[in-house]
PDB file of C-alpha atoms in Angstrom:
ATOM      1  CA  MET G1354     119.391 182.822  76.359  1.00  0.00           C
ATOM      2  CA  LEU G1355     115.626 181.580  75.504  1.00  0.00           C
ATOM      3  CA  TRP G1356     113.248 180.884  78.634  1.00  0.00           C
ATOM      4  CA  VAL G1357     110.487 178.688  78.709  1.00  0.00           C
ATOM      5  CA  ASP G1358     107.226 180.360  78.696  1.00  0.00           C
ATOM      6  CA  ASP G1359     105.717 181.235  81.860  1.00  0.00           C
ATOM      7  CA  THR G1360     108.547 179.651  83.779  1.00  0.00           C
ATOM      8  CA  ASN G1361     112.170 180.463  85.121  1.00  0.00           C
ATOM      9  CA  ILE G1362     113.436 177.814  83.159  1.00  0.00           C
ATOM     10  CA  LYS G1363     116.002 178.151  80.104  1.00  0.00           C
ATOM     11  CA  VAL G1364     115.149 176.154  77.235  1.00  0.00           C
ATOM     12  CA  VAL G1365     118.469 174.668  77.300  1.00  0.00           C
ATOM     13  CA  GLU G1366     117.546 172.959  80.596  1.00  0.00           C
ATOM     14  CA  LEU G1367     114.715 170.986  78.828  1.00  0.00           C
ATOM     15  CA  ALA G1368     117.020 170.554  75.875  1.00  0.00           C
ATOM     16  CA  LEU G1369     119.855 168.716  78.173  1.00  0.00           C
ATOM     17  CA  ASP G1370     117.170 166.184  79.508  1.00  0.00           C
ATOM     18  CA  HIS G1371     116.134 165.471  76.174  1.00  0.00           C
ATOM     19  CA  LEU G1372     119.615 164.993  74.784  1.00  0.00           C
ATOM     20  CA  ALA G1373     121.591 163.345  77.976  1.00  0.00           C
ATOM     21  CA  TYR G1374     118.682 160.834  78.807  1.00  0.00           C
ATOM     22  CA  GLY G1375     117.142 160.526  75.497  1.00  0.00           C
ATOM     23  CA  TRP G1376     113.767 161.746  76.783  1.00  0.00           C
ATOM     24  CA  SER G1377     110.961 162.362  74.360  1.00  0.00           C
ATOM     25  CA  ALA G1378     108.710 165.491  74.928  1.00  0.00           C
ATOM     26  CA  GLU G1379     106.402 162.942  76.574  1.00  0.00           C
ATOM     27  CA  ALA G1380     109.098 161.621  78.880  1.00  0.00           C
ATOM     28  CA  ILE G1381     110.085 165.167  79.908  1.00  0.00           C
ATOM     29  CA  HIS G1382     106.426 165.614  80.656  1.00  0.00           C
ATOM     30  CA  GLU G1383     106.383 162.657  82.955  1.00  0.00           C
ATOM     31  CA  GLN G1384     109.225 163.635  84.712  1.00  0.00           C
ATOM     32  CA  SER G1385     108.699 167.011  85.093  1.00  0.00           C
ATOM     33  CA  PRO G1386     104.696 167.362  85.066  1.00  0.00           C
ATOM     34  CA  HIS G1387     104.852 170.953  85.624  1.00  0.00           C
ATOM     35  CA  PHE G1388     105.668 171.666  82.215  1.00  0.00           C
ATOM     36  CA  THR G1389     102.705 171.643  79.655  1.00  0.00           C
ATOM     37  CA  LEU G1390     103.545 169.309  76.598  1.00  0.00           C
ATOM     38  CA  ALA G1391     103.218 172.717  74.449  1.00  0.00           C
ATOM     39  CA  GLN G1392     105.882 174.360  76.528  1.00  0.00           C
ATOM     40  CA  ILE G1393     108.126 171.291  76.021  1.00  0.00           C
ATOM     41  CA  HIS G1394     107.502 170.871  72.309  1.00  0.00           C
ATOM     42  CA  ALA G1395     108.049 174.744  71.694  1.00  0.00           C
ATOM     43  CA  ALA G1396     111.383 174.557  73.619  1.00  0.00           C
ATOM     44  CA  LEU G1397     112.642 171.768  71.604  1.00  0.00           C
ATOM     45  CA  ALA G1398     111.515 173.500  68.882  1.00  0.00           C
ATOM     46  CA  PHE G1399     113.596 176.414  69.762  1.00  0.00           C
ATOM     47  CA  PHE G1400     116.411 174.013  70.603  1.00  0.00           C
ATOM     48  CA  TYR G1401     116.666 172.394  67.149  1.00  0.00           C
ATOM     49  CA  ASP G1402     116.364 175.877  65.187  1.00  0.00           C
ATOM     50  CA  PRO G1403     119.396 177.824  66.820  1.00  0.00           C
ATOM     51  CA  GLN G1404     121.431 174.335  67.826  1.00  0.00           C
ATOM     52  CA  ALA G1405     124.780 175.532  67.528  1.00  0.00           C
ATOM     53  CA  GLU G1406     124.054 178.257  70.138  1.00  0.00           C
ATOM     54  CA  PHE G1407     122.801 175.751  72.523  1.00  0.00           C
ATOM     55  CA  GLU G1408     125.608 173.247  71.977  1.00  0.00           C
ATOM     56  CA  GLN G1409     127.822 175.938  72.904  1.00  0.00           C
ATOM     57  CA  GLU G1410     126.156 176.947  76.073  1.00  0.00           C
ATOM     58  CA  MET G1411     126.228 172.999  77.015  1.00  0.00           C
ATOM     59  CA  LEU G1412     129.967 172.617  76.369  1.00  0.00           C
ATOM     60  CA  ARG G1413     130.455 175.862  78.785  1.00  0.00           C
ATOM     61  CA  ARG G1414     128.213 174.313  81.270  1.00  0.00           C
ATOM     62  CA  GLU G1415     130.057 170.812  81.143  1.00  0.00           C
ATOM     63  CA  ARG G1416     133.489 172.909  81.607  1.00  0.00           C
ATOM     64  CA  GLU G1417     132.150 174.682  84.455  1.00  0.00           C
ATOM     65  CA  VAL G1418     130.805 171.140  85.966  1.00  0.00           C
ATOM     66  CA  GLU G1419     134.152 169.628  85.484  1.00  0.00           C
ATOM     67  CA  GLY G1420     136.215 172.209  86.788  1.00  0.00           C
ATOM     68  CA  GLY G1421     134.002 172.543  89.851  1.00  0.00           C
ATOM     69  CA  ASN G1422     132.955 175.983  89.391  1.00  0.00           C
ATOM     70  CA  LEU G1423     129.132 175.450  89.516  1.00  0.00           C
ATOM     71  CA  ASN G1424     126.801 175.661  92.442  1.00  0.00           C
ATOM     72  CA  LEU G1425     123.365 175.802  91.575  1.00  0.00           C
ATOM     73  CA  VAL G1426     120.034 174.903  92.119  1.00  0.00           C
ATOM     74  CA  ASN G1427     118.791 172.467  89.415  1.00  0.00           C
ATOM     75  CA  HIS G1428     115.802 173.226  87.212  1.00  0.00           C
ATOM     76  CA  HIS G1429     113.730 170.568  88.971  1.00  0.00           C
ATOM     77  CA  GLY G1430     114.016 172.429  92.324  1.00  0.00           C
ATOM     78  CA  ASP G1431     116.535 170.302  94.097  1.00  0.00           C
ATOM     79  CA  ALA G1432     119.522 171.942  95.585  1.00  0.00           C
ATOM     80  CA  GLY G1433     122.735 171.224  93.579  1.00  0.00           C
ATOM     81  CA  CYS G1434     126.326 170.360  95.169  1.00  0.00           C
ATOM     82  CA  GLY G1435     128.936 172.251  93.677  1.00  0.00           C
ATOM     83  CA  SER G1436     131.999 170.403  94.649  1.00  0.00           C
TER      84      SER G1436
END
């Protein structure tokens, strides 16, 4: 899996914001100003290049969440709640 440069965030996390909320790079930057626009654009470019691999990862995560098998801290730094 690819990571956003100089962060502990996976590219797939920013791609999920982009797809789930329909956010542009600028909107992601507004929501998460600790990312530079360059980091966001690079992450989205990486996403669209090997998109099939990312889609598989997103489906895997969705299945984990639906099955209640996921308890993690989200990429915005808030504690997640696995039920």
